Coordinates of C-alpha atoms in Angstrom, one line a residue:
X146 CA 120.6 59.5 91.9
X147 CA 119.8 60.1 95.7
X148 CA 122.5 57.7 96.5
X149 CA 125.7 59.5 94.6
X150 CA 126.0 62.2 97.8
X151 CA 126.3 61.5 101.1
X152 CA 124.2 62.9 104.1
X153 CA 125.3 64.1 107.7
X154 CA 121.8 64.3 109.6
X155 CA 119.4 62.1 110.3
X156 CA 118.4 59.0 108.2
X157 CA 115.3 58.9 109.6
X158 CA 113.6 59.6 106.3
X159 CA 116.2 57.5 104.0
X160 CA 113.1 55.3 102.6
X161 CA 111.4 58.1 101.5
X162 CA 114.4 59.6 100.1
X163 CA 115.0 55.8 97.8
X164 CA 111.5 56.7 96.6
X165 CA 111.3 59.5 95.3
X166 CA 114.8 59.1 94.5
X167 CA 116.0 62.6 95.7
X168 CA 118.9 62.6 97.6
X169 CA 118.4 62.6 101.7
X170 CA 119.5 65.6 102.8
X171 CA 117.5 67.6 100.3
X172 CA 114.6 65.5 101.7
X173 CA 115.5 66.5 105.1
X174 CA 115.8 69.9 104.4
X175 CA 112.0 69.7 102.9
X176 CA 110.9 67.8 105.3
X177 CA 112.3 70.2 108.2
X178 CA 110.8 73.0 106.3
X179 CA 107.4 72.0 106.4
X180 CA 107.4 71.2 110.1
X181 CA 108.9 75.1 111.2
X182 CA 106.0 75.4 108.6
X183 CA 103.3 73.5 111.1
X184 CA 104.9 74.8 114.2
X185 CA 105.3 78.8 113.3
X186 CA 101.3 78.6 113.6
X187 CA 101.3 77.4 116.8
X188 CA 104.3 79.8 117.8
X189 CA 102.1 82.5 117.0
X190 CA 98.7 80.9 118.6
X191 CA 100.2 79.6 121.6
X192 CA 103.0 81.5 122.5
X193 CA 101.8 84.8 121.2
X194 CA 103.2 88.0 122.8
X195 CA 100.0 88.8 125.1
X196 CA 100.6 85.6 127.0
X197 CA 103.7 84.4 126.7
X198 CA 107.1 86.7 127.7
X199 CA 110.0 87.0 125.7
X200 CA 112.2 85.2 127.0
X201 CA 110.1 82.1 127.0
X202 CA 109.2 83.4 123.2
X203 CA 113.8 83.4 122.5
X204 CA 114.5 79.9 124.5
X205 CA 111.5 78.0 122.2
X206 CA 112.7 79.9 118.9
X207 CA 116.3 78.8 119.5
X208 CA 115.9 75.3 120.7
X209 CA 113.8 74.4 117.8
X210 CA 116.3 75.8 115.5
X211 CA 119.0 73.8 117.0
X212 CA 116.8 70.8 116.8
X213 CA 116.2 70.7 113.3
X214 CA 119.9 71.5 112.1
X215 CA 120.9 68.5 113.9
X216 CA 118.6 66.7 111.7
X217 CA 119.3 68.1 108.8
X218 CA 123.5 68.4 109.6
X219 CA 124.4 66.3 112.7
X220 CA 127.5 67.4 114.4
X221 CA 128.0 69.9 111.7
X222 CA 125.3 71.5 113.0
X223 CA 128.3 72.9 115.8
X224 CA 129.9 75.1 113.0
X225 CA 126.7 77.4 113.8
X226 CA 127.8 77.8 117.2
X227 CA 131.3 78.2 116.8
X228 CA 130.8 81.4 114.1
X229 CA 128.1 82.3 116.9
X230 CA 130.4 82.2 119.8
X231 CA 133.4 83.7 118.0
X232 CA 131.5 86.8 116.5
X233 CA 130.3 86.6 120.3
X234 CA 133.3 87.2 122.2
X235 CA 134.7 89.3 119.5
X236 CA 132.0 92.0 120.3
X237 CA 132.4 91.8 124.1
X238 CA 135.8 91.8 124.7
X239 CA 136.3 94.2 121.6
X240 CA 136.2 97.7 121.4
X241 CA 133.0 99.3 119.8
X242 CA 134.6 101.5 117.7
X243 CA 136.4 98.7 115.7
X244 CA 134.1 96.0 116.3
X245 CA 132.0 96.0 113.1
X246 CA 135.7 95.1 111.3
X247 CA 136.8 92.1 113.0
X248 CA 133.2 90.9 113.1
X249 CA 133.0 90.9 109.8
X250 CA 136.4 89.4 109.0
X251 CA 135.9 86.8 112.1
X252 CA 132.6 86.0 110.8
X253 CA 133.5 85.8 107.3
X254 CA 136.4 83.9 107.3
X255 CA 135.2 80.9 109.1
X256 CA 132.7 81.0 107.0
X257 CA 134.7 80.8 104.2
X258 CA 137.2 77.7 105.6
X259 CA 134.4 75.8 105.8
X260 CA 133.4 76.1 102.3
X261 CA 137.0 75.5 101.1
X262 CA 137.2 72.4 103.1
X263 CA 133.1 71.1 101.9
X264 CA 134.6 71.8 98.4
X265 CA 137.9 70.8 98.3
X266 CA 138.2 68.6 101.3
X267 CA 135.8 66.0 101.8
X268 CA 133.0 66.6 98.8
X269 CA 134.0 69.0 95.8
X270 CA 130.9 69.2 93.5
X271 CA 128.4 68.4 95.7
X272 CA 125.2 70.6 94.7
X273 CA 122.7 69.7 97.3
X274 CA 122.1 71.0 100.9
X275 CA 124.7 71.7 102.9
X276 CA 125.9 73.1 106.3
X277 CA 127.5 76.4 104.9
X278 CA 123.9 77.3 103.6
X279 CA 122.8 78.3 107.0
X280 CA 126.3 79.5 107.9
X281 CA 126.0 82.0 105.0
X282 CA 122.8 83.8 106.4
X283 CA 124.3 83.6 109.5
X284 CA 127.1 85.5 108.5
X285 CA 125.0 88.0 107.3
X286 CA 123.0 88.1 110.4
X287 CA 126.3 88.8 112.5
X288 CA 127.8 91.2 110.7
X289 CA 124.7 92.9 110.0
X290 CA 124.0 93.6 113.7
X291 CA 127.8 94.2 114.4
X292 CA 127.7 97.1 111.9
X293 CA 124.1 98.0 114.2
X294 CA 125.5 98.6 117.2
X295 CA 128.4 100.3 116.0
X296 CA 125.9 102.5 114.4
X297 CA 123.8 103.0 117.8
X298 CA 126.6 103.3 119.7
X299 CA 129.6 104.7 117.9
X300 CA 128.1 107.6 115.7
X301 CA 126.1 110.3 116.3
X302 CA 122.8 110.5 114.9
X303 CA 123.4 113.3 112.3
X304 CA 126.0 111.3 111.0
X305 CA 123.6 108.5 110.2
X306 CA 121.4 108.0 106.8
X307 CA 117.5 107.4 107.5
X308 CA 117.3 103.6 107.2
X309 CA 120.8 103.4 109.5
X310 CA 118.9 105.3 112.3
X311 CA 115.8 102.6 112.1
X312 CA 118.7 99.7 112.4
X313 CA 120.6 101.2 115.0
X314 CA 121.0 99.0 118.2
X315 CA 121.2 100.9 121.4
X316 CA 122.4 98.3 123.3
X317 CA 124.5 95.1 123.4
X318 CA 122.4 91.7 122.4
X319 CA 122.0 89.4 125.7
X320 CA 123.5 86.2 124.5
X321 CA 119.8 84.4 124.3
X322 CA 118.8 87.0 122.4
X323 CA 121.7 86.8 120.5
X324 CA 121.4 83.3 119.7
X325 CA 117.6 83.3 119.0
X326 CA 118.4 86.2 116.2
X327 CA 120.7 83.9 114.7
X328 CA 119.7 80.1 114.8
X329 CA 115.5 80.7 115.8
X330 CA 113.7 77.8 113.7
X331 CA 111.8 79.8 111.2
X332 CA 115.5 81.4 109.8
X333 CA 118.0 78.6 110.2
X334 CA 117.6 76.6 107.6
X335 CA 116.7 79.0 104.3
X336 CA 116.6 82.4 106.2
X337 CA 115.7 85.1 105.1
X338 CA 118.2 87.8 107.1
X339 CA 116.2 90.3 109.0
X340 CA 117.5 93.0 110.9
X341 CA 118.0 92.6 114.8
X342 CA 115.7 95.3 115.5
X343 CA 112.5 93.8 113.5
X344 CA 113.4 90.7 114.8
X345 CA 113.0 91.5 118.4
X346 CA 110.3 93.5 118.3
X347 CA 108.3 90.5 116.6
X348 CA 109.3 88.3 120.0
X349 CA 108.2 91.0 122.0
X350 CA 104.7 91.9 120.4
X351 CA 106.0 95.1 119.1
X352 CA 105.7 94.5 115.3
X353 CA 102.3 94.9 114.7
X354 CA 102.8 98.8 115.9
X355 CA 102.0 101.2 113.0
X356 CA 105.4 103.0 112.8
X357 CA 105.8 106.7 111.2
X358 CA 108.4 109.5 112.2
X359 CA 107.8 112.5 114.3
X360 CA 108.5 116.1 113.5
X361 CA 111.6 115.6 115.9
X362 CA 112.7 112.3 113.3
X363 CA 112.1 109.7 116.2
X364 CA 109.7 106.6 115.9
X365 CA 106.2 106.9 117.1
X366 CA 104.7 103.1 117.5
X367 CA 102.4 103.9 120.4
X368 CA 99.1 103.1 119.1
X369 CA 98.3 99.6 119.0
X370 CA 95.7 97.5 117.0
X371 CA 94.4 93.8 116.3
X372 CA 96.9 91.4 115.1
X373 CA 96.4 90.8 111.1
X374 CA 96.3 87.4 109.9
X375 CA 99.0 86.0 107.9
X376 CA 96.6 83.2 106.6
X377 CA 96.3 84.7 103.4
X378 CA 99.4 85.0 102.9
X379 CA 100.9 81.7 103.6
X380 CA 98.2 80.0 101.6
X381 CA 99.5 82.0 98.7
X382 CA 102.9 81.3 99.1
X383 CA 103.1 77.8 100.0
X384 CA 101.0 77.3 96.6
X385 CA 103.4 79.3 94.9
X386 CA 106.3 76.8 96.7
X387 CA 104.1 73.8 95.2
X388 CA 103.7 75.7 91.6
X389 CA 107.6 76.3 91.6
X390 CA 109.1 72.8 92.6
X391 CA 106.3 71.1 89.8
X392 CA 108.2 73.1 87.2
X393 CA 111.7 72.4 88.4
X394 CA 111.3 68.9 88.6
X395 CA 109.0 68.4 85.8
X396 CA 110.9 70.9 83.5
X397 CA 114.5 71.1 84.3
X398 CA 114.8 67.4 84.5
X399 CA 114.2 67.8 80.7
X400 CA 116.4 70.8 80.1
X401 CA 119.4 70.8 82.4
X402 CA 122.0 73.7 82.1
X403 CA 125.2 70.9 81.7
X404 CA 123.6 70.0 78.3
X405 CA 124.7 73.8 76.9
X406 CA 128.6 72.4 76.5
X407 CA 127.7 69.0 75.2
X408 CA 129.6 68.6 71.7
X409 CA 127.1 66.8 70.5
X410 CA 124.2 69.8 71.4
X411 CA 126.2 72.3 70.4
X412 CA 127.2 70.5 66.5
X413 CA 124.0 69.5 66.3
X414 CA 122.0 72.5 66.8
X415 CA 121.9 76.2 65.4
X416 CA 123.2 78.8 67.5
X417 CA 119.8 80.2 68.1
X418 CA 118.6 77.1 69.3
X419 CA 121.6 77.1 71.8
X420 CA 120.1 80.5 73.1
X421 CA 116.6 79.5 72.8
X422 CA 117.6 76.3 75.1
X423 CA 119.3 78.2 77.3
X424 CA 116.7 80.6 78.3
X425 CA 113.9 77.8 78.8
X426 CA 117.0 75.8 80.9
X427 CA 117.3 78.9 83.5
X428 CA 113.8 79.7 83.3
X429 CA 113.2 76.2 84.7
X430 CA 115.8 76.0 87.0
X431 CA 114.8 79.4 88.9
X432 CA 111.9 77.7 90.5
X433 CA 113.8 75.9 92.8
X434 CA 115.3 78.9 94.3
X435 CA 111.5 80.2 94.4
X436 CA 110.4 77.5 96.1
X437 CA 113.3 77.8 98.8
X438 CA 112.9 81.8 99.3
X439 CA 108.9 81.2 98.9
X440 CA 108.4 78.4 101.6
X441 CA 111.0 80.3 103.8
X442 CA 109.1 83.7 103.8
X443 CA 105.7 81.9 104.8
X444 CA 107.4 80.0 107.9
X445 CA 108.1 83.3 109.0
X446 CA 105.0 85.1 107.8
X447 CA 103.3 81.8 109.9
X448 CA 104.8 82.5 113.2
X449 CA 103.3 86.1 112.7
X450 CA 106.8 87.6 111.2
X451 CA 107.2 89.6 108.3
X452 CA 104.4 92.4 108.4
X453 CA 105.0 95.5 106.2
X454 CA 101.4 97.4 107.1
X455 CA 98.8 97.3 104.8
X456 CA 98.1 98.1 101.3
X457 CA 95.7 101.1 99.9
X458 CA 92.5 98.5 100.1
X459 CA 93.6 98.0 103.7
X460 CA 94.7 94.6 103.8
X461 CA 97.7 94.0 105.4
X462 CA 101.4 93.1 103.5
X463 CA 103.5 90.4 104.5
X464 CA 106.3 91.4 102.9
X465 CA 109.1 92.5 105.2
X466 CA 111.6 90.0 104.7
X467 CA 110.4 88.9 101.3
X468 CA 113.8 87.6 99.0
X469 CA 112.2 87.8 95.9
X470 CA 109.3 89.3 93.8
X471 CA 108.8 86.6 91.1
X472 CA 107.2 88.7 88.0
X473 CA 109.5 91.4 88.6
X474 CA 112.0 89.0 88.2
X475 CA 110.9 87.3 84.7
X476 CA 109.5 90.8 83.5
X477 CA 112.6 92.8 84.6
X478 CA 114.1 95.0 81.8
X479 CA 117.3 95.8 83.6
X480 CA 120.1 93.9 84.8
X481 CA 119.5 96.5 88.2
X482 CA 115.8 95.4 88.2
X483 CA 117.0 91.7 87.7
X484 CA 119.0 91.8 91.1
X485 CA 116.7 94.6 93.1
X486 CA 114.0 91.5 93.0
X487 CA 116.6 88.4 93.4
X488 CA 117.6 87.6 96.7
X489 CA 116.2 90.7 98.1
X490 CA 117.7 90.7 101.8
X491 CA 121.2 89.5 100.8
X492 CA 121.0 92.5 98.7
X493 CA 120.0 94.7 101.0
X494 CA 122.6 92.9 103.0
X495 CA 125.7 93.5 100.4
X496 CA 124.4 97.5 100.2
X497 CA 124.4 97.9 103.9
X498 CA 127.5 96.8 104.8
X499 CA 129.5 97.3 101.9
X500 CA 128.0 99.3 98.8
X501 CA 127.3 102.3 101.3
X502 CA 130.4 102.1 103.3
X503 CA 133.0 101.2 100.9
X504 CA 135.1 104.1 99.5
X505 CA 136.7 103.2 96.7
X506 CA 134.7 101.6 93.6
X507 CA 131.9 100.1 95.4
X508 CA 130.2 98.5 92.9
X509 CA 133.3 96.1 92.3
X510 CA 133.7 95.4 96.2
X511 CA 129.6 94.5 96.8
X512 CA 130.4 91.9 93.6
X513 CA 133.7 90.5 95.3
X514 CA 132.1 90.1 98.5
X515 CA 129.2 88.5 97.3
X516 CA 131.4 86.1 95.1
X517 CA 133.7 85.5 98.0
X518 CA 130.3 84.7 100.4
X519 CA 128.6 82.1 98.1
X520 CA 131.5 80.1 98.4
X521 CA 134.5 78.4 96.8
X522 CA 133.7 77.1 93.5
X523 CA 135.7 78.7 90.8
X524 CA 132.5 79.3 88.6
X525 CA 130.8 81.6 91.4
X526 CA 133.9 84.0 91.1
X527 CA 133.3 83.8 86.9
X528 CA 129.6 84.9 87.6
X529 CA 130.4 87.4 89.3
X530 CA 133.1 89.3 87.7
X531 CA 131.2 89.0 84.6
X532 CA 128.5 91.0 86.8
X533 CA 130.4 93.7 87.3
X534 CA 131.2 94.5 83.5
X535 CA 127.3 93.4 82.4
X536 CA 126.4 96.2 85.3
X537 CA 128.6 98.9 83.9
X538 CA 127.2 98.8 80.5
X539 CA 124.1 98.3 81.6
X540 CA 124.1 101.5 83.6
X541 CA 125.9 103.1 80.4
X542 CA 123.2 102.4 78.3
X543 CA 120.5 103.9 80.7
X544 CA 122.5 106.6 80.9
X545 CA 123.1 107.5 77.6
X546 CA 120.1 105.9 75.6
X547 CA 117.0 105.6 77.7
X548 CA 115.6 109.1 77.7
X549 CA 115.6 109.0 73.5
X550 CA 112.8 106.6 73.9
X551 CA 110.7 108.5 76.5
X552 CA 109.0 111.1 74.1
X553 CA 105.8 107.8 73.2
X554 CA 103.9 105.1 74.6
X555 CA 105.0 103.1 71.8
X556 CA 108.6 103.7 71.9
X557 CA 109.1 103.2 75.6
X558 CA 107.5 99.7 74.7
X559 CA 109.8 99.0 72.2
X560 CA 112.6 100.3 74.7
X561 CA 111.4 97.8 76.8
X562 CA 110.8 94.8 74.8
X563 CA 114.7 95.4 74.0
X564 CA 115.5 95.4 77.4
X565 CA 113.6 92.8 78.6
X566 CA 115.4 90.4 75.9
X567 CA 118.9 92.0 77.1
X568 CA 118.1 91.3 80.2
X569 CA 117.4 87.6 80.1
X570 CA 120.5 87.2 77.5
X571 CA 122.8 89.0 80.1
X572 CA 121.1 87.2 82.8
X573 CA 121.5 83.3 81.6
X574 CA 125.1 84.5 79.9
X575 CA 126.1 85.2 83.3
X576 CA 125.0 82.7 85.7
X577 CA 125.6 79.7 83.8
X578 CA 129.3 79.5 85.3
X579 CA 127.3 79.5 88.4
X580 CA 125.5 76.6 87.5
X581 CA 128.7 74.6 86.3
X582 CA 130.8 75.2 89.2
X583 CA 133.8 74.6 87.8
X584 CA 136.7 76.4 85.5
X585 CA 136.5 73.9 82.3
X586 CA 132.8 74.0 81.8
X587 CA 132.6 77.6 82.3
X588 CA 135.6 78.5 80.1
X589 CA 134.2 76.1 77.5
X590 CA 130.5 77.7 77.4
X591 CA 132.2 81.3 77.1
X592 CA 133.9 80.1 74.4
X593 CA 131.2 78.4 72.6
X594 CA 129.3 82.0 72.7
X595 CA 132.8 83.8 71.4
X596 CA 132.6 85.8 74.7
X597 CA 130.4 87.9 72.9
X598 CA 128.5 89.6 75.9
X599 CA 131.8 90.4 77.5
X600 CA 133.4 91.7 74.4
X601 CA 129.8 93.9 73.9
X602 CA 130.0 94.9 77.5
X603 CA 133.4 95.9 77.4
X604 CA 133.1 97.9 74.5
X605 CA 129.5 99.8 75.4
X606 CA 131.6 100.7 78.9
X607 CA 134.4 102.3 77.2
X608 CA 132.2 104.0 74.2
X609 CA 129.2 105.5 76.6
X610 CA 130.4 108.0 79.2
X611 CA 128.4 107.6 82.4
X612 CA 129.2 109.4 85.9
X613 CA 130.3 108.0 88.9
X614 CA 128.4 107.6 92.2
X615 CA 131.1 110.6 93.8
X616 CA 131.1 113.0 90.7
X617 CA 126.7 112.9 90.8
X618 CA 127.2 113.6 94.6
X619 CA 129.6 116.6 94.0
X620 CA 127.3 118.1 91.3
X621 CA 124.5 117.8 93.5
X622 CA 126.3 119.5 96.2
X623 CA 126.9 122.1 94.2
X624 CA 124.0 122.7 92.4
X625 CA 122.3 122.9 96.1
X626 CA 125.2 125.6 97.1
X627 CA 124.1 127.3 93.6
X628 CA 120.7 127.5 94.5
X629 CA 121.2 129.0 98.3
X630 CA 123.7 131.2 96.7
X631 CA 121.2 132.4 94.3
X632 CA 118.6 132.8 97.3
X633 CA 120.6 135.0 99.2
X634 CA 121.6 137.0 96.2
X635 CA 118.0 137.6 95.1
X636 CA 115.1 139.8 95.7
X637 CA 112.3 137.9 95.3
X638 CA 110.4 135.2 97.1
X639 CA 111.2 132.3 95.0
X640 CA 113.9 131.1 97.5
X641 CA 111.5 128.3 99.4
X642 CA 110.0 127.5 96.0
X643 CA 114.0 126.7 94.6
X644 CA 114.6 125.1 97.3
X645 CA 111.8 123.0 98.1
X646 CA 112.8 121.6 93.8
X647 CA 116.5 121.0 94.3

């Protein structure tokens, strides 16, 4: 009932809210949503670049933001500023060279009080909007542009992979700039992250500059063009939003996730029922994150952010900062494929900042991060672990399987039928903790399935050898000091060939 939690922003909307009996701050949010929705068109007609500087561009972005997290959040809406103003002054008055660290912990950790005292504090269970959802793309924001400029200006540019010399930041953020990158109205709410880089060049006109690299490996965006039109594109996606929320409400009001640890469901039904159930219960409930992600994406893509070129017919993609790719989501035949296409820019968040950097068992670490940055309910650290083992076997059976099923058409599409059904099993399996928040619940659905995909997990990881990230690097390495070794040694001309195929 929209009356069981409480709200902290405005109650401007509380009749419509007894209405449609959804509680107020998820009307809020909507509501708030569809008015960056309104105003990202006129951003982009009326303070477009050609007429309008950017700093006029950053003070309008920011302001707006601010103004609708006070609806939405009230005072609560100061947590942004404080994580804001602490990452801050933790990258002026900090060294460079350490910087990245203690913006990350900084950042992090306050972000993570918070969520202990929303959970355990003043509202445990709560499953509706909240203050920390902004605060955790935030976080991501902060320490993603920390890690940037101690990339531009810590490490030399050999030392850098491709994508880190695109992110680098040359310089240090003004703090209106800083501010706008972090709480601009088209990103506060629902995001998505984006780096600092694309984001300023879209308030100073830049992003509509075809971008390629020279000979030399720098950046040539000199040549400029016609803005596209994102019209298209927001039409699509905001019926997409409209598709997605008809089948949550509609569908998952029917089929909730809670009703999988019912005694009475579970004694009165077959166990393939149960899984049957399940499936068409997560199936449903995904749409509300689509419609989130979805409606987020086209704010943006409205105020003339998020273009990614154009496509082979030559019209243009609006896809930059896109978190999800729906079909490649329900069609995916990998757990890998499952999370490549969910969540995309916290993804490419979690492998930027930790997956690439971390030394030691990275694929643990990118899970425990993410775990720790949802938040504080028990059953997000269950989802999570139980990712880590469901990756590992997954990996092991591509490994070790997959190219047996290569040699037709028709076995690779029963390979993939396989998968696909794996997939969604491993999928719902693991994120109904997730769902249930709590220990009990979680403990008690595991149980009902006999921890089967765990045990199977377990057991493909220890049967199926599979290499690690560092041993694949070291045979590379070698096999390219093998070929250069062979070059030198022989008499023919093959070298360039050789080498142009390791």
């Amino acid at each position: 009932m929209a009356t069981s939690t409480s709200c902290t922003g405005s109650t401007l909307l509380q009749p419509i809210s007894k209405i449609i009996d959804l509680p107020l701050d998820q009307v809020n949010f909507v509501v708030c949503q569809l008015f960056a929705l309104v105003t990202a068109f006129w951003f982009r007609l009326y303070l477009h670049p050609s007429k309008t500087s950017p700093f006029i561009r950053h003070v309008v972005a920011t302001l707006l933001g601010f103004y609708l997290a006070l609806f939405c959040f009230g005072w609560y809406a100061l947590h942004f500023l404080v994580q804001s103003g602490l990452a801050y002054g933790v990258m002026i008055f900090t060294g460079v060279e350490h910087m990245h660290k203690y913006c990350f912990v900084v950042t992090l950790g306050y972000l993570s009080f918070c969520q202990v005292t929303r959970v355990y504090v003043f509202d445990y269970g709560m499953y509706s909007a909240d203050f920390t959802g902004p605060m955790m793309v935030i976080t991501q924001k902060i320490t993603s542009l920390a890690f940037e400029i101690h990339d531009g200006l810590m490490k030399r540019e050999e030392h850098l992979k491709p994508s880190q010399k695109y992110l680098a930041v040359r310089k240090m953020p003004s703090l209106l700039e800083y501010l706008s990158y972090n709480c601009n109205f088209m990103g506060i709410l629902a995001g998505p992250t984006c780096s600092y880089n694309d984001y300023v060049a879209f308030i100073e006109g830049r992003c509509y500059e075809p971008k390629h690299l020279e000979s030399n490996g720098k950046e040539n965006g000199k040549f400029k063009q016609s803005d596209p039109s994102p019209k298209r594109d927001v039409i699509q996606k905001v019926c997409t939003c409209a598709l997605s929320l008809m089948v949550y409400l509609v569908i998952y009001a029917a089929c909730p996730t809670e009703r999988v640890i019912d005694d009475t469901f579970m004694a009165s039904n077959p166990f393939y029922i149960q899984v049957l159930y399940l499936y068409i219960s997560m199936l449903a409930l995904r749409p509300k994150y689509y419609f989130v992600w979805t409606l987020a994406d086209a704010i943006n893509n409205a105020a003339g952010f998020g273009f990614n070129g154009y496509n082979t017919d030559g019209t243009p993609k609006w896809d930059r900062i896109s978190n999800l790719r729906i079909l490649n989501i329900e069609f995916a035949t990998s757990f890998k494929m499952f999370l490549d296409n969910w969540n995309i820019q916290t993804a490419l968040w979690l492998k930027r900042v930790c997956y690439e950097r971390c030394p030691y068992n990275p694929t643990a670490a990118t899970f425990l991060l993410s775990a720790i940055w949802h938040g504080a309910y028990p059953g997000y650290y269950l989802t999570f672990i139980t990712g880590i083992v469901v990756t590992m076997a997954a990996r092991a059976v591509r490994h070790n399987v997959r190219q047996h099923f290569l040699g037709s058409a028709t076995l690779k599409l029963i390979y993939d039928m396989i998968t696909w059904f794996s997939t969604q099993m491993a999928i719902c399996y693991t994120v109904v903790p997730f769902v249930l928040l709590a220990v009990g619940p979680s403990l008690k659905f595991y149980s009902s399935w006999y921890c089967c995909i765990h045990l199977l997990c377990v057991l493909l990881v220890l049967v199926l050898p599979v290499k690690s990230r560092r041993t694949k690097q070291q045979e590379q390495l070698s096999s390219v000091q093998a070929s250069e070794q062979n070059c030198l040694s022989s008499p023919d001309n093959n070298c360039n060939q050789k080498q142009k195929a390791s």
